[in-house]
Amino acid sequence: MRRVAAICMKELQMYFYSPIVYVAFAFFFLITGFFFSSDFLSSQIVDVRPLFGNMMLVYLFVIPLITMRLVSDELRQGTDELLLTSPANIGEIIIGKYLATLTVQLLLSVCTLLYPLILSRYGTLDQPVLWMSMLSMFLLGAAMMAVGLFASTLTAHQMVSGIAGFGMILLLWLVDWLGESVYGKAKELLSYFSIAGRTVNFQKGIFDLAAVVFYITFIVVFLVLSIQVLERKRWR
């Protein structure tokens, strides 16, 4: 755990000493702020569900931006050899980097509480809907982060990593929409892999244990895939 914590702290320093996080945060709040003001001014309804729907949509663009440098930067600079031959094993490296991205996402999630705080000045918020929506946004973001981390292990080019991460996340996002064009078991199978569709019950204020298990399993699968990719690079 000490090695994981050290890697996590190193990644957090890299994040906040570079402009990537600041650009990602600025983009996120610029777009979500526009959606928030336009939706509220047009409807005058105190409801956080449209707000969280918009924020999760913006995640499609922000998450690849945050994760694209995690491993690809090491590959580009040639520091991957030092990292892979360090006392920390590859699993610890991947988990440490992933925990750093989760910390950034947690900070982002906390900052978004500003919007419900503003809404609460104009009416009473549905508290179960608010906190379950927050949980769903965090779980969805955590799943996207795992995909973005995996994409960053595939190439030394940050831009290619970001585009690959965006493509994979977008495909998983659109699984529900693709399922509407097929029938029977194929539709049921496609809907099972939808990362966005799993947030529906949360946004109704209902805790969905099956969705939590799905997200955790999803994250573990992509972390294991990331470890396998780096293991192959180590023995080349």
PDB file of N, CA and C in Angstrom, residues 10-83:
ATOM      1  N   LYS A  10       2.546  10.931  -6.576  1.00  0.00           N
ATOM      2  CA  LYS A  10       3.359  11.407  -7.706  1.00  0.00           C
ATOM      3  C   LYS A  10       2.458  11.825  -8.868  1.00  0.00           C
ATOM      4  N   GLU A  11       1.428  11.016  -9.154  1.00  0.00           N
ATOM      5  CA  GLU A  11       0.513  11.343 -10.249  1.00  0.00           C
ATOM      6  C   GLU A  11      -0.297  12.598  -9.949  1.00  0.00           C
ATOM      7  N   LEU A  12      -0.712  12.752  -8.706  1.00  0.00           N
ATOM      8  CA  LEU A  12      -1.462  13.955  -8.339  1.00  0.00           C
ATOM      9  C   LEU A  12      -0.608  15.206  -8.507  1.00  0.00           C
ATOM     10  N   GLN A  13       0.665  15.107  -8.144  1.00  0.00           N
ATOM     11  CA  GLN A  13       1.567  16.237  -8.352  1.00  0.00           C
ATOM     12  C   GLN A  13       1.707  16.559  -9.837  1.00  0.00           C
ATOM     13  N   MET A  14       1.814  15.504 -10.657  1.00  0.00           N
ATOM     14  CA  MET A  14       1.912  15.701 -12.106  1.00  0.00           C
ATOM     15  C   MET A  14       0.657  16.377 -12.641  1.00  0.00           C
ATOM     16  N   TYR A  15      -0.488  15.986 -12.124  1.00  0.00           N
ATOM     17  CA  TYR A  15      -1.750  16.579 -12.562  1.00  0.00           C
ATOM     18  C   TYR A  15      -1.783  18.078 -12.271  1.00  0.00           C
ATOM     19  N   PHE A  16      -1.481  18.434 -11.031  1.00  0.00           N
ATOM     20  CA  PHE A  16      -1.675  19.816 -10.622  1.00  0.00           C
ATOM     21  C   PHE A  16      -0.492  20.724 -10.941  1.00  0.00           C
ATOM     22  N   TYR A  17       0.615  20.129 -11.421  1.00  0.00           N
ATOM     23  CA  TYR A  17       1.714  20.944 -11.920  1.00  0.00           C
ATOM     24  C   TYR A  17       1.624  21.143 -13.430  1.00  0.00           C
ATOM     25  N   SER A  18       0.667  20.487 -14.073  1.00  0.00           N
ATOM     26  CA  SER A  18       0.478  20.633 -15.517  1.00  0.00           C
ATOM     27  C   SER A  18      -0.888  21.280 -15.765  1.00  0.00           C
ATOM     28  N   PRO A  19      -1.091  21.844 -16.951  1.00  0.00           N
ATOM     29  CA  PRO A  19      -2.349  22.553 -17.213  1.00  0.00           C
ATOM     30  C   PRO A  19      -3.534  21.639 -17.538  1.00  0.00           C
ATOM     31  N   ILE A  20      -3.309  20.329 -17.632  1.00  0.00           N
ATOM     32  CA  ILE A  20      -4.359  19.424 -18.118  1.00  0.00           C
ATOM     33  C   ILE A  20      -5.603  19.483 -17.240  1.00  0.00           C
ATOM     34  N   VAL A  21      -5.422  19.346 -15.931  1.00  0.00           N
ATOM     35  CA  VAL A  21      -6.571  19.328 -15.025  1.00  0.00           C
ATOM     36  C   VAL A  21      -7.295  20.666 -15.053  1.00  0.00           C
ATOM     37  N   TYR A  22      -6.547  21.749 -15.095  1.00  0.00           N
ATOM     38  CA  TYR A  22      -7.166  23.076 -15.085  1.00  0.00           C
ATOM     39  C   TYR A  22      -7.977  23.310 -16.365  1.00  0.00           C
ATOM     40  N   VAL A  23      -7.438  22.847 -17.494  1.00  0.00           N
ATOM     41  CA  VAL A  23      -8.170  22.965 -18.754  1.00  0.00           C
ATOM     42  C   VAL A  23      -9.436  22.105 -18.708  1.00  0.00           C
ATOM     43  N   ALA A  24      -9.293  20.867 -18.203  1.00  0.00           N
ATOM     44  CA  ALA A  24     -10.443  19.954 -18.116  1.00  0.00           C
ATOM     45  C   ALA A  24     -11.526  20.516 -17.200  1.00  0.00           C
ATOM     46  N   PHE A  25     -11.127  21.040 -16.040  1.00  0.00           N
ATOM     47  CA  PHE A  25     -12.090  21.618 -15.108  1.00  0.00           C
ATOM     48  C   PHE A  25     -12.766  22.849 -15.714  1.00  0.00           C
ATOM     49  N   ALA A  26     -11.972  23.690 -16.366  1.00  0.00           N
ATOM     50  CA  ALA A  26     -12.533  24.908 -16.969  1.00  0.00           C
ATOM     51  C   ALA A  26     -13.543  24.548 -18.056  1.00  0.00           C
ATOM     52  N   PHE A  27     -13.187  23.563 -18.889  1.00  0.00           N
ATOM     53  CA  PHE A  27     -14.102  23.125 -19.949  1.00  0.00           C
ATOM     54  C   PHE A  27     -15.378  22.556 -19.339  1.00  0.00           C
ATOM     55  N   PHE A  28     -15.225  21.720 -18.312  1.00  0.00           N
ATOM     56  CA  PHE A  28     -16.376  21.075 -17.676  1.00  0.00           C
ATOM     57  C   PHE A  28     -17.343  22.114 -17.115  1.00  0.00           C
ATOM     58  N   PHE A  29     -16.827  23.075 -16.359  1.00  0.00           N
ATOM     59  CA  PHE A  29     -17.712  24.045 -15.709  1.00  0.00           C
ATOM     60  C   PHE A  29     -18.229  25.091 -16.689  1.00  0.00           C
ATOM     61  N   LEU A  30     -17.512  25.339 -17.755  1.00  0.00           N
ATOM     62  CA  LEU A  30     -18.014  26.244 -18.783  1.00  0.00           C
ATOM     63  C   LEU A  30     -19.252  25.658 -19.461  1.00  0.00           C
ATOM     64  N   ILE A  31     -19.163  24.380 -19.853  1.00  0.00           N
ATOM     65  CA  ILE A  31     -20.276  23.726 -20.557  1.00  0.00           C
ATOM     66  C   ILE A  31     -21.435  23.443 -19.608  1.00  0.00           C
ATOM     67  N   THR A  32     -21.121  22.858 -18.435  1.00  0.00           N
ATOM     68  CA  THR A  32     -22.211  22.531 -17.494  1.00  0.00           C
ATOM     69  C   THR A  32     -22.868  23.804 -16.955  1.00  0.00           C
ATOM     70  N   GLY A  33     -22.082  24.864 -16.778  1.00  0.00           N
ATOM     71  CA  GLY A  33     -22.655  26.135 -16.321  1.00  0.00           C
ATOM     72  C   GLY A  33     -23.629  26.701 -17.347  1.00  0.00           C
ATOM     73  N   PHE A  34     -23.280  26.559 -18.625  1.00  0.00           N
ATOM     74  CA  PHE A  34     -24.178  27.020 -19.684  1.00  0.00           C
ATOM     75  C   PHE A  34     -25.475  26.205 -19.686  1.00  0.00           C
ATOM     76  N   PHE A  35     -25.355  24.867 -19.594  1.00  0.00           N
ATOM     77  CA  PHE A  35     -26.542  24.007 -19.558  1.00  0.00           C
ATOM     78  C   PHE A  35     -27.409  24.321 -18.340  1.00  0.00           C
ATOM     79  N   PHE A  36     -26.741  24.498 -17.201  1.00  0.00           N
ATOM     80  CA  PHE A  36     -27.465  24.759 -15.950  1.00  0.00           C
ATOM     81  C   PHE A  36     -28.269  26.056 -16.044  1.00  0.00           C
ATOM     82  N   SER A  37     -27.630  27.115 -16.500  1.00  0.00           N
ATOM     83  CA  SER A  37     -28.319  28.411 -16.564  1.00  0.00           C
ATOM     84  C   SER A  37     -29.440  28.397 -17.592  1.00  0.00           C
ATOM     85  N   SER A  38     -29.206  27.787 -18.755  1.00  0.00           N
ATOM     86  CA  SER A  38     -30.239  27.769 -19.794  1.00  0.00           C
ATOM     87  C   SER A  38     -31.420  26.895 -19.390  1.00  0.00           C
ATOM     88  N   ASP A  39     -31.159  25.725 -18.781  1.00  0.00           N
ATOM     89  CA  ASP A  39     -32.242  24.830 -18.361  1.00  0.00           C
ATOM     90  C   ASP A  39     -33.077  25.461 -17.242  1.00  0.00           C
ATOM     91  N   PHE A  40     -32.395  26.048 -16.260  1.00  0.00           N
ATOM     92  CA  PHE A  40     -33.128  26.606 -15.119  1.00  0.00           C
ATOM     93  C   PHE A  40     -33.927  27.842 -15.512  1.00  0.00           C
ATOM     94  N   LEU A  41     -33.328  28.681 -16.326  1.00  0.00           N
ATOM     95  CA  LEU A  41     -34.028  29.899 -16.738  1.00  0.00           C
ATOM     96  C   LEU A  41     -35.247  29.605 -17.604  1.00  0.00           C
ATOM     97  N   SER A  42     -35.162  28.516 -18.389  1.00  0.00           N
ATOM     98  CA  SER A  42     -36.280  28.191 -19.274  1.00  0.00           C
ATOM     99  C   SER A  42     -37.402  27.447 -18.559  1.00  0.00           C
ATOM    100  N   SER A  43     -37.058  26.651 -17.534  1.00  0.00           N
ATOM    101  CA  SER A  43     -38.074  25.824 -16.869  1.00  0.00           C
ATOM    102  C   SER A  43     -38.481  26.341 -15.498  1.00  0.00           C
ATOM    103  N   GLN A  44     -37.532  26.969 -14.762  1.00  0.00           N
ATOM    104  CA  GLN A  44     -37.785  27.453 -13.396  1.00  0.00           C
ATOM    105  C   GLN A  44     -38.212  26.309 -12.474  1.00  0.00           C
ATOM    106  N   ILE A  45     -37.746  25.084 -12.780  1.00  0.00           N
ATOM    107  CA  ILE A  45     -38.080  23.908 -11.967  1.00  0.00           C
ATOM    108  C   ILE A  45     -36.858  23.515 -11.146  1.00  0.00           C
ATOM    109  N   VAL A  46     -37.047  23.301  -9.848  1.00  0.00           N
ATOM    110  CA  VAL A  46     -35.952  22.903  -8.960  1.00  0.00           C
ATOM    111  C   VAL A  46     -35.822  21.386  -9.018  1.00  0.00           C
ATOM    112  N   ASP A  47     -35.037  20.912  -9.974  1.00  0.00           N
ATOM    113  CA  ASP A  47     -34.866  19.477 -10.204  1.00  0.00           C
ATOM    114  C   ASP A  47     -33.422  19.238 -10.643  1.00  0.00           C
ATOM    115  N   VAL A  48     -32.716  18.360  -9.916  1.00  0.00           N
ATOM    116  CA  VAL A  48     -31.294  18.136 -10.223  1.00  0.00           C
ATOM    117  C   VAL A  48     -31.080  17.103 -11.328  1.00  0.00           C
ATOM    118  N   ARG A  49     -32.123  16.380 -11.720  1.00  0.00           N
ATOM    119  CA  ARG A  49     -31.930  15.297 -12.690  1.00  0.00           C
ATOM    120  C   ARG A  49     -31.440  15.779 -14.059  1.00  0.00           C
ATOM    121  N   PRO A  50     -32.034  16.821 -14.635  1.00  0.00           N
ATOM    122  CA  PRO A  50     -31.469  17.323 -15.906  1.00  0.00           C
ATOM    123  C   PRO A  50     -30.026  17.789 -15.757  1.00  0.00           C
ATOM    124  N   LEU A  51     -29.713  18.363 -14.601  1.00  0.00           N
ATOM    125  CA  LEU A  51     -28.365  18.845 -14.337  1.00  0.00           C
ATOM    126  C   LEU A  51     -27.360  17.695 -14.389  1.00  0.00           C
ATOM    127  N   PHE A  52     -27.659  16.599 -13.683  1.00  0.00           N
ATOM    128  CA  PHE A  52     -26.733  15.479 -13.650  1.00  0.00           C
ATOM    129  C   PHE A  52     -26.667  14.768 -15.003  1.00  0.00           C
ATOM    130  N   GLY A  53     -27.774  14.742 -15.720  1.00  0.00           N
ATOM    131  CA  GLY A  53     -27.749  14.172 -17.070  1.00  0.00           C
ATOM    132  C   GLY A  53     -26.785  14.925 -17.972  1.00  0.00           C
ATOM    133  N   ASN A  54     -26.803  16.254 -17.887  1.00  0.00           N
ATOM    134  CA  ASN A  54     -25.891  17.076 -18.688  1.00  0.00           C
ATOM    135  C   ASN A  54     -24.438  16.897 -18.256  1.00  0.00           C
ATOM    136  N   MET A  55     -24.219  16.826 -16.948  1.00  0.00           N
ATOM    137  CA  MET A  55     -22.850  16.683 -16.449  1.00  0.00           C
ATOM    138  C   MET A  55     -22.244  15.351 -16.872  1.00  0.00           C
ATOM    139  N   MET A  56     -23.036  14.281 -16.847  1.00  0.00           N
ATOM    140  CA  MET A  56     -22.513  12.981 -17.261  1.00  0.00           C
ATOM    141  C   MET A  56     -22.218  12.967 -18.755  1.00  0.00           C
ATOM    142  N   LEU A  57     -22.979  13.713 -19.527  1.00  0.00           N
ATOM    143  CA  LEU A  57     -22.708  13.823 -20.959  1.00  0.00           C
ATOM    144  C   LEU A  57     -21.374  14.532 -21.207  1.00  0.00           C
ATOM    145  N   VAL A  58     -21.099  15.584 -20.445  1.00  0.00           N
ATOM    146  CA  VAL A  58     -19.834  16.320 -20.590  1.00  0.00           C
ATOM    147  C   VAL A  58     -18.649  15.442 -20.179  1.00  0.00           C
ATOM    148  N   TYR A  59     -18.889  14.479 -19.280  1.00  0.00           N
ATOM    149  CA  TYR A  59     -17.849  13.525 -18.889  1.00  0.00           C
ATOM    150  C   TYR A  59     -17.247  12.822 -20.109  1.00  0.00           C
ATOM    151  N   LEU A  60     -18.050  12.614 -21.145  1.00  0.00           N
ATOM    152  CA  LEU A  60     -17.570  11.949 -22.360  1.00  0.00           C
ATOM    153  C   LEU A  60     -16.324  12.626 -22.916  1.00  0.00           C
ATOM    154  N   PHE A  61     -16.238  13.923 -22.769  1.00  0.00           N
ATOM    155  CA  PHE A  61     -15.120  14.690 -23.324  1.00  0.00           C
ATOM    156  C   PHE A  61     -14.040  14.974 -22.283  1.00  0.00           C
ATOM    157  N   VAL A  62     -14.448  15.126 -21.025  1.00  0.00           N
ATOM    158  CA  VAL A  62     -13.504  15.511 -19.980  1.00  0.00           C
ATOM    159  C   VAL A  62     -12.646  14.333 -19.514  1.00  0.00           C
ATOM    160  N   ILE A  63     -13.263  13.160 -19.339  1.00  0.00           N
ATOM    161  CA  ILE A  63     -12.532  12.005 -18.817  1.00  0.00           C
ATOM    162  C   ILE A  63     -11.358  11.604 -19.708  1.00  0.00           C
ATOM    163  N   PRO A  64     -11.538  11.474 -21.040  1.00  0.00           N
ATOM    164  CA  PRO A  64     -10.367  11.148 -21.874  1.00  0.00           C
ATOM    165  C   PRO A  64      -9.262  12.192 -21.770  1.00  0.00           C
ATOM    166  N   LEU A  65      -9.629  13.454 -21.585  1.00  0.00           N
ATOM    167  CA  LEU A  65      -8.639  14.517 -21.438  1.00  0.00           C
ATOM    168  C   LEU A  65      -7.823  14.335 -20.160  1.00  0.00           C
ATOM    169  N   ILE A  66      -8.477  13.913 -19.096  1.00  0.00           N
ATOM    170  CA  ILE A  66      -7.802  13.723 -17.811  1.00  0.00           C
ATOM    171  C   ILE A  66      -6.914  12.484 -17.818  1.00  0.00           C
ATOM    172  N   THR A  67      -7.353  11.427 -18.479  1.00  0.00           N
ATOM    173  CA  THR A  67      -6.645  10.139 -18.397  1.00  0.00           C
ATOM    174  C   THR A  67      -5.641   9.892 -19.518  1.00  0.00           C
ATOM    175  N   MET A  68      -5.623  10.697 -20.558  1.00  0.00           N
ATOM    176  CA  MET A  68      -4.844  10.353 -21.748  1.00  0.00           C
ATOM    177  C   MET A  68      -3.336  10.305 -21.502  1.00  0.00           C
ATOM    178  N   ARG A  69      -2.843  11.001 -20.478  1.00  0.00           N
ATOM    179  CA  ARG A  69      -1.405  11.048 -20.249  1.00  0.00           C
ATOM    180  C   ARG A  69      -0.911  10.031 -19.221  1.00  0.00           C
ATOM    181  N   LEU A  70      -1.801   9.305 -18.570  1.00  0.00           N
ATOM    182  CA  LEU A  70      -1.434   8.495 -17.415  1.00  0.00           C
ATOM    183  C   LEU A  70      -0.257   7.557 -17.688  1.00  0.00           C
ATOM    184  N   VAL A  71      -0.355   6.748 -18.732  1.00  0.00           N
ATOM    185  CA  VAL A  71       0.726   5.819 -19.081  1.00  0.00           C
ATOM    186  C   VAL A  71       1.416   6.237 -20.377  1.00  0.00           C
ATOM    187  N   SER A  72       0.678   6.816 -21.306  1.00  0.00           N
ATOM    188  CA  SER A  72       1.256   7.191 -22.596  1.00  0.00           C
ATOM    189  C   SER A  72       2.398   8.186 -22.427  1.00  0.00           C
ATOM    190  N   ASP A  73       2.307   9.051 -21.413  1.00  0.00           N
ATOM    191  CA  ASP A  73       3.377  10.016 -21.175  1.00  0.00           C
ATOM    192  C   ASP A  73       4.656   9.305 -20.741  1.00  0.00           C
ATOM    193  N   GLU A  74       4.504   8.249 -19.935  1.00  0.00           N
ATOM    194  CA  GLU A  74       5.667   7.449 -19.531  1.00  0.00           C
ATOM    195  C   GLU A  74       6.295   6.778 -20.751  1.00  0.00           C
ATOM    196  N   LEU A  75       5.456   6.264 -21.644  1.00  0.00           N
ATOM    197  CA  LEU A  75       5.952   5.600 -22.844  1.00  0.00           C
ATOM    198  C   LEU A  75       6.645   6.592 -23.770  1.00  0.00           C
ATOM    199  N   ARG A  76       6.101   7.794 -23.864  1.00  0.00           N
ATOM    200  CA  ARG A  76       6.674   8.805 -24.763  1.00  0.00           C
ATOM    201  C   ARG A  76       8.033   9.285 -24.279  1.00  0.00           C
ATOM    202  N   GLN A  77       8.155   9.495 -22.967  1.00  0.00           N
ATOM    203  CA  GLN A  77       9.396  10.024 -22.419  1.00  0.00           C
ATOM    204  C   GLN A  77      10.453   8.951 -22.183  1.00  0.00           C
ATOM    205  N   GLY A  78      10.044   7.673 -22.304  1.00  0.00           N
ATOM    206  CA  GLY A  78      10.983   6.588 -22.066  1.00  0.00           C
ATOM    207  C   GLY A  78      11.175   6.249 -20.602  1.00  0.00           C
ATOM    208  N   THR A  79      10.384   6.867 -19.734  1.00  0.00           N
ATOM    209  CA  THR A  79      10.493   6.580 -18.297  1.00  0.00           C
ATOM    210  C   THR A  79       9.751   5.307 -17.905  1.00  0.00           C
ATOM    211  N   ASP A  80       9.082   4.693 -18.878  1.00  0.00           N
ATOM    212  CA  ASP A  80       8.359   3.450 -18.580  1.00  0.00           C
ATOM    213  C   ASP A  80       9.310   2.332 -18.170  1.00  0.00           C
ATOM    214  N   GLU A  81      10.533   2.327 -18.741  1.00  0.00           N
ATOM    215  CA  GLU A  81      11.498   1.282 -18.390  1.00  0.00           C
ATOM    216  C   GLU A  81      11.908   1.389 -16.933  1.00  0.00           C
ATOM    217  N   LEU A  82      12.121   2.640 -16.478  1.00  0.00           N
ATOM    218  CA  LEU A  82      12.453   2.839 -15.068  1.00  0.00           C
ATOM    219  C   LEU A  82      11.289   2.445 -14.178  1.00  0.00           C
ATOM    220  N   LEU A  83      10.082   2.786 -14.621  1.00  0.00           N
ATOM    221  CA  LEU A  83       8.887   2.490 -13.834  1.00  0.00           C
ATOM    222  C   LEU A  83       8.651   0.990 -13.740  1.00  0.00           C
TER     223      LEU A  83
END
